[in-house]
Short mmCIF file of C-alpha atoms and ligand atoms in Angstrom, two decimals:
data_model
loop_
_atom_site.label_atom_id
_atom_site.label_comp_id
_atom_site.label_asym_id
_atom_site.label_seq_id
_atom_site.Cartn_x
_atom_site.Cartn_y
_atom_site.Cartn_z
CA MET A 104 36.28 12.48 56.60
CA SER A 105 32.62 12.06 56.86
CA ASP A 106 30.83 15.12 58.35
CA PRO A 107 28.46 14.16 61.21
CA ALA A 108 25.75 16.26 59.59
CA ASN A 109 25.89 14.03 56.53
CA ALA A 110 25.76 10.78 58.55
CA GLY A 111 22.61 11.96 60.11
CA ALA A 112 21.05 13.09 56.86
CA LYS A 113 19.29 9.86 55.87
CA ALA A 114 17.61 9.61 59.35
CA LEU A 115 16.65 13.41 59.11
CA PHE A 116 15.33 12.94 55.44
CA LEU A 117 13.24 9.96 56.39
CA LYS A 118 11.87 11.94 59.55
CA ALA A 119 11.10 14.89 57.08
CA ALA A 120 9.40 12.40 54.66
CA GLY A 121 7.25 11.02 57.52
CA ILE A 122 6.05 14.49 58.63
CA ALA A 123 5.20 15.47 54.98
CA GLY A 124 3.52 12.14 54.57
CA ASP A 125 1.25 12.50 57.66
CA PHE A 126 0.51 16.02 56.73
CA ARG A 127 -0.66 14.88 53.26
CA ALA A 128 -2.53 11.88 54.71
CA ARG A 129 -4.73 14.33 56.74
CA LEU A 130 -5.60 16.67 53.86
CA GLY A 131 -9.39 15.46 53.39
CA GLU A 132 -10.03 15.67 57.10
CA HIS A 133 -8.30 18.79 58.06
CA LEU A 134 -10.24 22.12 58.44
CA HIS A 135 -9.52 24.26 55.27
CA LYS A 136 -8.34 27.15 57.40
CA PRO A 137 -5.27 27.81 59.70
CA SER A 138 -5.81 27.63 63.37
CA ARG A 139 -3.16 30.33 64.02
CA ASP A 140 -3.16 33.73 62.34
CA TYR A 141 0.08 35.77 61.59
CA ALA A 142 0.19 37.46 65.07
CA ALA A 143 0.02 33.97 66.76
CA SER A 144 2.41 32.56 64.17
CA LEU A 145 5.02 35.38 64.90
CA ASP A 146 4.78 34.26 68.38
CA ALA A 147 5.11 30.69 67.58
CA PHE A 148 8.40 31.39 65.64
CA SER A 149 9.91 34.00 67.96
CA GLY A 150 12.78 33.45 70.19
CA GLU A 151 16.42 34.54 70.60
CA LEU A 152 18.89 33.47 67.92
CA PRO A 153 21.05 30.98 69.72
CA ASP A 154 24.95 30.62 69.58
CA PHE A 155 24.50 27.04 68.76
CA GLY A 156 21.23 25.45 68.33
CA PRO A 157 19.67 21.99 69.06
CA PRO A 158 20.24 19.03 66.97
CA MET A 159 18.73 18.73 63.56
CA ASP A 160 16.07 16.27 64.24
CA GLU A 161 14.67 18.29 67.25
CA VAL A 162 14.74 21.60 65.06
CA LEU A 163 12.85 19.57 62.25
CA GLU A 164 10.08 18.53 64.61
CA ASP A 165 9.91 21.88 66.07
CA LEU A 166 9.64 23.57 62.70
CA ALA A 167 6.80 21.36 61.90
CA LYS A 168 5.02 21.99 65.15
CA ARG A 169 5.38 25.74 64.86
CA ALA A 170 4.38 25.94 61.10
CA GLU A 171 1.60 23.54 60.71
CA PRO A 172 -0.96 25.38 62.64
CA GLY A 173 -0.43 28.54 60.60
CA LEU A 174 -0.64 26.73 57.22
CA HIS A 175 -3.71 26.94 54.77
CA LEU A 176 -4.58 23.40 53.27
CA MET A 177 -3.63 24.75 49.65
CA ALA A 178 -2.96 21.08 48.83
CA GLY A 179 -6.46 20.11 49.95
CA PRO A 180 -9.18 18.88 47.91
CA ARG A 181 -11.67 21.78 48.87
CA PHE A 182 -9.31 24.90 48.61
CA PHE A 183 -10.79 27.10 46.01
CA GLY A 184 -8.94 30.27 46.79
CA TRP A 185 -7.19 32.48 44.11
CA VAL A 186 -5.69 29.95 41.47
CA ILE A 187 -3.72 27.44 43.61
CA GLY A 188 -2.36 24.23 42.40
CA GLY A 189 -2.22 21.23 44.85
CA SER A 190 1.45 20.08 44.49
CA HIS A 191 0.89 16.53 43.19
CA PRO A 192 2.91 13.92 45.22
CA ILE A 193 5.11 12.86 42.47
CA GLY A 194 6.10 16.51 41.92
CA VAL A 195 6.80 16.86 45.65
CA ALA A 196 8.68 13.66 45.62
CA ALA A 197 10.97 14.84 42.83
CA ASP A 198 11.23 18.04 44.28
CA ILE A 199 12.71 16.54 47.55
CA LEU A 200 15.15 14.80 45.43
CA THR A 201 15.85 17.98 43.58
CA SER A 202 16.87 19.71 47.00
CA ALA A 203 18.92 16.77 48.02
CA TRP A 204 20.88 16.52 44.84
CA SER A 205 21.69 20.29 45.26
CA GLN A 206 22.04 21.21 41.57
CA ASN A 207 22.83 24.75 40.58
CA ALA A 208 20.94 24.36 37.23
CA GLY A 209 22.68 27.38 35.31
CA ASN A 210 24.39 25.38 32.57
CA HIS A 211 24.53 21.95 31.11
CA ILE A 212 28.25 21.39 32.02
CA ALA A 213 27.51 22.09 35.61
CA THR A 214 24.57 19.64 35.71
CA PRO A 215 23.79 17.73 32.64
CA SER A 216 20.89 15.95 34.07
CA ALA A 217 19.02 19.04 34.98
CA SER A 218 19.47 20.50 31.69
CA ALA A 219 18.48 17.46 29.86
CA ALA A 220 15.31 16.97 32.07
CA GLU A 221 14.24 20.68 31.03
CA THR A 222 14.85 19.94 27.36
CA ILE A 223 12.72 16.99 27.40
CA ALA A 224 10.16 18.05 29.67
CA ALA A 225 9.87 21.26 27.55
CA GLY A 226 9.37 19.30 24.35
CA TRP A 227 6.37 17.31 25.98
CA MET A 228 4.89 20.56 27.37
CA LEU A 229 4.94 22.15 23.89
CA ASP A 230 3.41 18.95 22.45
CA LEU A 231 0.46 19.07 24.96
CA LEU A 232 -0.04 22.67 24.65
CA GLY A 233 -0.13 22.47 21.00
CA LEU A 234 2.73 25.05 20.56
CA PRO A 235 5.08 25.19 17.66
CA PRO A 236 8.01 22.62 18.39
CA GLU A 237 10.60 25.26 17.59
CA CYS A 238 9.70 27.33 20.72
CA SER A 239 12.20 27.76 23.42
CA VAL A 240 11.04 27.39 26.96
CA GLY A 241 12.36 28.99 30.23
CA PHE A 242 11.71 27.44 33.55
CA VAL A 243 11.03 30.31 35.76
CA THR A 244 9.51 30.77 39.34
CA GLY A 245 5.95 31.50 38.09
CA ALA A 246 3.69 33.30 35.47
CA THR A 247 4.59 36.75 36.79
CA ILE A 248 8.32 36.19 35.66
CA ALA A 249 7.12 34.03 32.59
CA ASN A 250 5.34 37.02 31.52
CA PHE A 251 8.36 39.31 32.24
CA THR A 252 10.62 36.89 30.28
CA CYS A 253 8.36 36.77 27.31
CA LEU A 254 7.68 40.54 27.25
CA ALA A 255 11.60 41.18 27.45
CA ALA A 256 11.92 39.28 24.38
CA ALA A 257 8.97 41.19 22.70
CA ARG A 258 10.48 44.44 23.64
CA GLY A 259 13.74 43.61 22.14
CA ALA A 260 12.24 42.07 18.91
CA VAL A 261 9.93 45.04 18.11
CA LEU A 262 12.46 47.62 18.70
CA ARG A 263 15.18 46.04 16.65
CA GLU A 264 12.75 45.97 13.97
CA HIS A 265 12.78 49.94 14.32
CA GLY A 266 16.63 50.08 14.49
CA TRP A 267 17.04 50.12 18.26
CA ASP A 268 18.53 47.42 20.30
CA PRO A 269 17.05 47.89 23.86
CA ASP A 270 19.21 45.16 25.35
CA SER A 271 22.58 46.96 24.89
CA ARG A 272 21.36 50.55 24.61
CA GLY A 273 18.56 50.64 27.09
CA LEU A 274 15.14 52.32 26.54
CA PHE A 275 16.29 56.22 26.80
CA GLY A 276 15.86 57.56 23.31
CA ALA A 277 14.30 54.26 21.92
CA PRO A 278 11.17 54.84 19.86
CA PRO A 279 8.03 54.50 22.06
CA ILE A 280 6.39 50.92 22.14
CA ASN A 281 2.67 50.80 21.90
CA VAL A 282 1.41 48.10 24.39
CA LEU A 283 -2.25 47.10 23.85
CA ILE A 284 -3.77 45.07 26.54
CA GLY A 285 -7.31 43.87 27.82
CA ASP A 286 -9.01 45.83 30.47
CA ASP A 287 -9.27 42.62 32.50
CA ALA A 288 -5.81 41.29 32.25
CA HIS A 289 -4.29 39.86 35.35
CA THR A 290 -2.45 42.51 37.59
CA THR A 291 0.88 40.71 37.44
CA VAL A 292 1.23 41.41 33.77
CA PHE A 293 1.00 45.27 34.57
CA SER A 294 3.90 44.43 37.22
CA ALA A 295 5.99 42.74 34.27
CA LEU A 296 5.39 45.92 32.21
CA GLN A 297 6.45 48.05 35.11
CA PHE A 298 9.74 45.95 35.56
CA LEU A 299 10.52 46.39 31.85
CA GLY A 300 10.30 50.19 31.88
CA LEU A 301 7.09 50.09 29.61
CA GLY A 302 4.93 51.43 32.64
CA HIS A 303 1.90 49.84 34.07
CA ASP A 304 -0.22 53.07 33.00
CA ARG A 305 1.06 54.09 29.75
CA VAL A 306 -0.35 51.06 28.11
CA GLN A 307 -3.58 51.28 26.15
CA ARG A 308 -6.16 49.18 27.84
CA ILE A 309 -8.70 47.68 25.45
CA ALA A 310 -12.35 47.25 26.43
CA THR A 311 -13.81 43.81 27.35
CA ASP A 312 -17.06 42.15 27.50
CA ASP A 313 -18.95 40.65 30.57
CA GLU A 314 -16.72 37.76 30.73
CA GLY A 315 -13.52 39.64 30.46
CA ARG A 316 -12.79 39.01 26.92
CA ILE A 317 -11.22 41.77 24.64
CA LEU A 318 -13.94 43.21 22.33
CA ARG A 319 -12.93 42.72 18.76
CA GLU A 320 -14.00 46.09 17.45
CA ALA A 321 -12.19 47.69 20.21
CA MET A 322 -9.01 45.98 19.52
CA GLN A 323 -9.63 46.78 15.67
CA ARG A 324 -9.89 50.40 16.48
CA ALA A 325 -6.60 50.55 18.67
CA LEU A 326 -4.63 48.59 16.07
CA GLU A 327 -5.69 51.00 13.43
CA THR A 328 -4.19 54.04 15.34
CA ALA A 329 -0.99 52.15 16.58
CA ASP A 330 2.05 52.65 14.65
CA GLY A 331 5.65 51.89 15.42
CA PRO A 332 6.85 49.07 17.75
CA LEU A 333 3.80 47.16 18.83
CA ILE A 334 3.30 44.49 21.47
CA VAL A 335 -0.37 43.07 21.97
CA ILE A 336 -1.07 41.09 25.04
CA LEU A 337 -3.93 38.69 25.20
CA GLN A 338 -5.25 36.30 27.87
CA ALA A 339 -6.07 32.44 28.17
CA GLY A 340 -7.95 32.22 31.45
CA GLN A 341 -9.27 35.35 33.05
CA ILE A 342 -8.55 35.09 36.69
CA ASN A 343 -12.31 35.42 37.62
CA THR A 344 -14.11 33.96 34.75
CA GLY A 345 -11.69 31.68 33.19
CA ALA A 346 -12.70 33.12 29.84
CA CYS A 347 -10.19 33.26 26.91
CA ASP A 348 -9.69 36.00 24.25
CA ASP A 349 -10.77 35.10 20.89
CA PHE A 350 -7.32 34.05 19.56
CA SER A 351 -8.62 33.18 15.91
CA ALA A 352 -9.85 36.56 15.19
CA LEU A 353 -7.47 38.72 17.44
CA VAL A 354 -4.00 37.07 16.82
CA PRO A 355 -4.20 37.39 12.85
CA LEU A 356 -5.53 41.13 13.35
CA ALA A 357 -2.54 42.18 15.51
CA LYS A 358 -0.05 40.26 13.31
CA ALA A 359 -1.24 41.88 10.32
CA ARG A 360 -0.14 45.13 11.93
CA GLY A 361 3.26 43.89 12.85
CA ALA A 362 2.45 43.38 16.50
CA TRP A 363 4.56 40.87 18.64
CA VAL A 364 1.45 38.94 20.25
CA HIS A 365 1.98 37.62 23.77
CA ILE A 366 -0.47 35.40 25.72
CA ASP A 367 -0.91 35.34 29.53
CA GLY A 368 -2.01 31.67 29.86
CA ALA A 369 -1.09 31.13 33.47
CA PHE A 370 -3.72 28.46 34.03
CA GLY A 371 -5.98 28.93 30.89
CA LEU A 372 -3.37 27.70 28.37
CA TRP A 373 -3.88 24.18 29.84
CA ALA A 374 -7.20 23.99 28.02
CA GLN A 375 -5.02 23.14 25.06
CA ALA A 376 -4.25 19.84 26.67
CA SER A 377 -7.90 18.77 26.80
CA SER A 378 -9.74 17.92 23.38
CA GLN A 379 -12.92 18.77 25.29
CA ARG A 380 -11.68 22.36 25.97
CA GLN A 381 -9.37 23.20 22.94
CA ALA A 382 -12.03 25.08 21.28
CA LEU A 383 -11.63 27.69 23.94
CA THR A 384 -8.07 28.48 23.00
CA ALA A 385 -8.27 27.85 19.33
CA GLY A 386 -5.77 29.78 17.28
CA VAL A 387 -3.61 30.43 20.42
CA GLU A 388 -0.56 28.64 18.69
CA ARG A 389 -0.21 31.46 16.26
CA ALA A 390 1.09 34.06 18.88
CA ASP A 391 4.61 34.89 19.41
CA SER A 392 5.04 34.03 23.33
CA TRP A 393 3.09 32.46 25.85
CA ALA A 394 3.44 32.55 29.89
CA THR A 395 2.14 29.77 31.87
CA ASP A 396 2.47 28.25 35.19
CA GLY A 397 3.56 24.75 36.48
CA HIS A 398 2.36 25.37 40.00
CA LYS A 399 -1.09 26.05 39.03
CA TRP A 400 -3.00 23.55 36.92
CA LEU A 401 -0.13 21.20 36.29
CA GLN A 402 0.44 20.71 40.11
CA THR A 403 4.18 21.19 40.30
CA PRO A 404 5.24 22.35 43.56
CA TYR A 405 6.17 26.02 43.97
CA ASP A 406 8.06 27.95 42.33
CA CYS A 407 7.38 26.78 38.87
CA GLY A 408 6.42 28.62 35.53
CA TYR A 409 7.33 28.39 31.78
CA ALA A 410 8.17 31.30 29.53
CA ILE A 411 7.70 30.06 26.00
CA VAL A 412 8.91 32.02 23.06
CA ARG A 413 8.67 31.10 19.29
CA ASP A 414 11.89 33.07 18.32
CA GLU A 415 14.63 31.53 20.36
CA VAL A 416 17.21 34.18 19.36
CA ALA A 417 14.79 36.91 20.82
CA HIS A 418 14.45 34.90 23.88
CA ARG A 419 18.08 34.29 24.52
CA ARG A 420 19.16 38.10 23.59
CA ALA A 421 16.51 39.40 26.16
CA MET A 422 18.01 37.12 28.91
CA THR A 423 21.71 36.86 28.21
CA ILE A 424 24.63 39.24 27.73
CA ALA A 425 27.66 39.29 25.40
CA ALA A 426 27.31 36.94 22.40
CA SER A 427 25.90 33.96 24.25
CA PHE A 428 22.54 34.62 22.79
CA LEU A 429 23.74 33.19 19.41
CA PRO A 430 23.14 29.43 19.43
CA VAL A 431 26.27 27.91 20.70
CA SER A 432 26.57 24.19 20.33
CA GLU A 433 23.54 22.60 18.58
CA GLY A 434 21.47 20.80 21.01
CA GLU A 435 22.97 21.58 24.40
CA ARG A 436 20.71 23.69 26.60
CA ASP A 437 21.86 26.18 29.16
CA PRO A 438 18.89 26.60 31.22
CA SER A 439 19.99 30.18 32.39
CA HIS A 440 19.99 31.48 28.77
CA TYR A 441 16.21 31.64 28.97
CA VAL A 442 15.38 33.08 32.45
CA PRO A 443 16.55 36.15 34.48
CA GLU A 444 18.60 33.98 37.15
CA LEU A 445 21.90 32.48 36.83
CA SER A 446 22.22 30.14 40.08
CA ARG A 447 18.80 28.56 40.11
CA ARG A 448 16.71 25.61 41.16
CA ALA A 449 16.63 22.45 38.87
CA ARG A 450 13.02 22.96 38.14
CA GLY A 451 12.97 20.47 35.24
CA PHE A 452 12.95 17.44 37.34
CA ALA A 453 9.53 17.91 39.01
CA THR A 454 7.86 18.90 35.76
CA TRP A 455 9.52 15.82 34.02
CA ALA A 456 8.27 13.58 36.73
CA ILE A 457 4.56 14.93 36.79
CA LEU A 458 4.40 14.75 33.04
CA ARG A 459 5.84 11.36 32.88
CA HIS A 460 3.48 9.98 35.67
CA LEU A 461 0.22 11.62 34.36
CA GLY A 462 1.05 11.27 30.70
CA ARG A 463 -1.10 12.92 27.93
CA LYS A 464 -4.34 11.31 29.12
CA GLY A 465 -3.68 12.20 32.63
CA VAL A 466 -3.12 15.87 32.09
CA ALA A 467 -6.35 15.99 30.09
CA ASP A 468 -8.17 14.21 32.80
CA LEU A 469 -6.80 16.54 35.43
CA VAL A 470 -8.11 19.28 33.23
CA ASN A 471 -11.59 18.02 32.45
CA ARG A 472 -11.93 16.91 36.14
CA ALA A 473 -11.39 20.47 37.51
CA CYS A 474 -13.89 21.88 34.78
CA ALA A 475 -16.55 19.07 35.48
CA SER A 476 -16.09 20.01 39.16
CA ALA A 477 -16.61 23.66 38.61
CA LYS A 478 -19.82 23.22 36.55
CA HIS A 479 -20.97 20.82 39.21
CA ILE A 480 -20.53 23.42 42.02
CA ALA A 481 -22.17 26.11 39.79
CA ALA A 482 -25.13 23.69 39.22
CA ILE A 483 -25.72 23.03 42.88
CA VAL A 484 -25.62 26.61 44.06
CA SER A 485 -27.57 28.12 41.18
CA LYS A 486 -30.62 26.00 42.52
CA GLU A 487 -30.67 28.16 45.65
CA PRO A 488 -32.96 31.31 45.26
CA GLY A 489 -30.62 34.44 45.56
CA ILE A 490 -27.41 32.80 44.59
CA ALA A 491 -26.22 34.06 41.14
CA VAL A 492 -23.53 32.36 38.97
CA MET A 493 -22.10 35.49 37.33
CA ASN A 494 -20.05 33.72 34.62
CA GLU A 495 -20.18 31.29 31.82
CA VAL A 496 -18.33 28.31 33.62
CA VAL A 497 -16.32 27.43 30.47
CA LEU A 498 -13.22 26.31 32.50
CA ASN A 499 -12.41 25.80 36.13
CA GLN A 500 -13.34 29.18 37.45
CA VAL A 501 -16.87 30.15 38.98
CA VAL A 502 -17.85 33.75 40.00
CA LEU A 503 -20.76 33.82 42.62
CA ARG A 504 -22.85 36.59 43.97
CA PHE A 505 -25.32 36.24 46.82
CA GLY A 506 -28.53 38.26 47.18
CA ALA A 507 -29.22 38.61 43.53
CA ASP A 508 -32.59 39.77 44.37
CA LEU A 509 -31.58 42.58 46.85
CA THR A 510 -30.00 45.93 45.89
CA ALA A 511 -26.32 46.09 44.85
CA ASP A 512 -25.25 47.35 48.21
CA GLU A 513 -27.01 44.73 50.09
CA ALA A 514 -25.70 42.11 47.75
CA ASP A 515 -22.15 43.33 48.36
CA ALA A 516 -22.66 43.07 52.10
CA LEU A 517 -24.33 39.66 51.88
CA THR A 518 -21.55 38.34 49.63
CA ASP A 519 -18.91 39.29 51.94
CA ARG A 520 -20.76 37.95 54.85
CA THR A 521 -21.22 34.62 52.88
CA ILE A 522 -17.38 34.59 52.20
CA ALA A 523 -16.73 35.11 55.90
CA ALA A 524 -19.16 32.38 56.92
CA VAL A 525 -17.42 29.97 54.39
CA GLN A 526 -14.11 30.75 55.74
CA SER A 527 -14.98 30.74 59.37
CA GLN A 528 -16.40 27.16 59.08
CA GLY A 529 -13.39 25.73 57.22
CA VAL A 530 -15.12 23.00 55.30
CA ILE A 531 -13.81 24.63 52.14
CA PHE A 532 -11.81 27.73 51.51
CA ALA A 533 -12.98 30.28 48.94
CA GLY A 534 -12.13 34.04 48.75
CA GLY A 535 -13.62 37.23 47.50
CA ALA A 536 -12.92 39.38 44.56
CA LEU A 537 -14.28 42.60 42.90
CA TRP A 538 -15.73 41.74 39.46
CA HIS A 539 -16.81 44.57 37.28
CA GLY A 540 -17.71 46.69 40.33
CA MET A 541 -19.49 43.88 42.33
CA ARG A 542 -18.21 41.98 45.25
CA VAL A 543 -18.18 38.23 44.40
CA MET A 544 -17.00 34.93 45.65
CA ARG A 545 -14.38 33.29 43.44
CA ILE A 546 -14.08 29.56 43.08
CA SER A 547 -11.05 28.18 41.28
CA VAL A 548 -10.89 24.45 40.99
CA THR A 549 -7.17 23.86 40.45
CA ASN A 550 -6.66 20.73 42.69
CA TYR A 551 -5.77 17.28 41.43
CA GLN A 552 -7.94 15.73 44.17
CA THR A 553 -11.16 17.68 43.66
CA ASP A 554 -13.85 15.46 42.01
CA ALA A 555 -17.75 15.24 41.91
CA ASP A 556 -17.99 14.28 45.59
CA GLN A 557 -15.63 17.12 46.79
CA ALA A 558 -17.45 19.58 44.50
CA GLY A 559 -20.71 18.11 46.03
CA ILE A 560 -19.39 18.93 49.48
CA ALA A 561 -18.46 22.57 48.39
CA GLY A 562 -21.89 23.29 46.71
CA GLN A 563 -23.66 22.28 50.01
CA GLU A 564 -21.34 24.23 52.01
CA ILE A 565 -21.64 27.30 49.98
CA ILE A 566 -25.44 27.15 50.37
CA ARG A 567 -25.36 26.48 54.13
CA ALA A 568 -22.96 29.61 54.56
CA TYR A 569 -25.36 31.84 52.38
CA ARG A 570 -28.35 30.78 54.49
CA ALA A 571 -26.60 31.48 57.74
CA ALA A 572 -25.42 34.95 56.33
CA ARG A 573 -28.95 35.75 55.02
CA SER A 574 -30.64 35.04 58.24
CA SER A 575 -28.02 36.89 60.43
CA THR A 576 -28.82 40.43 61.14
CA THR A 577 -25.31 41.96 61.13
CA ASP A 578 -25.25 44.09 58.07
C1 LIG B 893 -1.72 33.54 38.77
C2 LIG B 893 -1.59 34.31 37.48
C3 LIG B 893 -0.57 35.02 37.08
C4 LIG B 893 0.58 35.18 37.91
O1 LIG B 893 1.24 33.83 38.09
P1 LIG B 893 2.15 33.57 39.20
O2 LIG B 893 2.51 32.13 39.08
O3 LIG B 893 1.45 33.90 40.66
O4 LIG B 893 3.27 34.37 39.28
C5 LIG B 893 -0.67 35.71 36.00
N1 LIG B 893 -1.78 35.62 35.20
C6 LIG B 893 -2.82 34.83 35.42
C7 LIG B 893 -3.94 34.92 34.60
C8 LIG B 893 -2.84 34.39 36.61
O5 LIG B 893 -3.96 33.46 36.99
#
């Protein structure tokens, strides 16, 4: 009864592992840019859908050949674009098994192992992040959906306190919710608010300082006039500067007004895992919910994020229907009760494997190494006249502006030319951003392989690109 497809599975998986291993072995040598753009990639993938296609091993080799030229080396040691984790090999290997095991990790009866791995990994994570052990954790696709999940719990809790259950009755006729959020919050938090019917524009944006941190007096004023259901959204790790809000001051202020306090800590919450960085996030554990990513600083493969909620019942009520939000059988976890999906990937295996491999000190080292590398890059480039480091490098993010001695328009243009020069060379990858009205280069050190040597190469490459852009006349 054995299917020929299954008979060939082992050889096929070994072939896939070989291709994957070869790709990873070349990470340090390859250019940090794709050699094929989108249009060329479309050409590479195009073709008629066949009635019956070639054998599996041919398709696999063909896929790799067509895909690899159009890949960015996001797992590479000198990829500094956006905030992108490197998919640690142990996580990838665990993820290969996860795919092969083919578990639909909706509930613990269907897949006891997947539920158990999540339970244990969740406990380890709360410990590492210094969050209350009673929190519930949903393993979601990323921080966007983690923010969504946490804010859904917040929405339900603050409205029920005012006699309205939005999870059963919806929002029409509900008392309006006041949402206070920092002016430099991540765009995906506004997306989450949009999905929740809270609107991305009806929130009250609170003024921030040069680093993107909420100004305490501005928050205090907003809190004084806010009445009714109230959600306050703070941030650990501003996307450009890496700065964290002053949780020790802001969380108690907001809680005193009865607010649900939510933290977007997509990458910055991991400062908690390092004794050298914890001061940045002091007081963060007093909030009500936290969103963070696995696929950024923790280096899990995509897609992986965590929705962490102090009040488990609020968390479950927001994500499940009927009476299933009531704690059922003590100690048995149904993963789907904490996330928007039913059928879902067993994300806990990769998280468990990474935490088990790195351990407490390994995660702290990962965080410290990235922060030290960011500081190293900033130190190298700041010696070059005309390059300005625009942020306090407190975490893993560096914001650079080129032509600090020129007019604002000239500096914008020179910054864009420097970014283009860096990208065309492909020794490193870094992208651009708009920061408080200025064009900047954003460096995010979020890869497990980036160390002092790689940071040194990056610093020199940025200077080289800047000099080339500065001496070129095309502006
Ligand atoms: C990346 C990021 C998000 C969104 O996370 P995804 O994993 O991309 O969904 C939210 N907030 C901050 C601060 C981020 O850096």
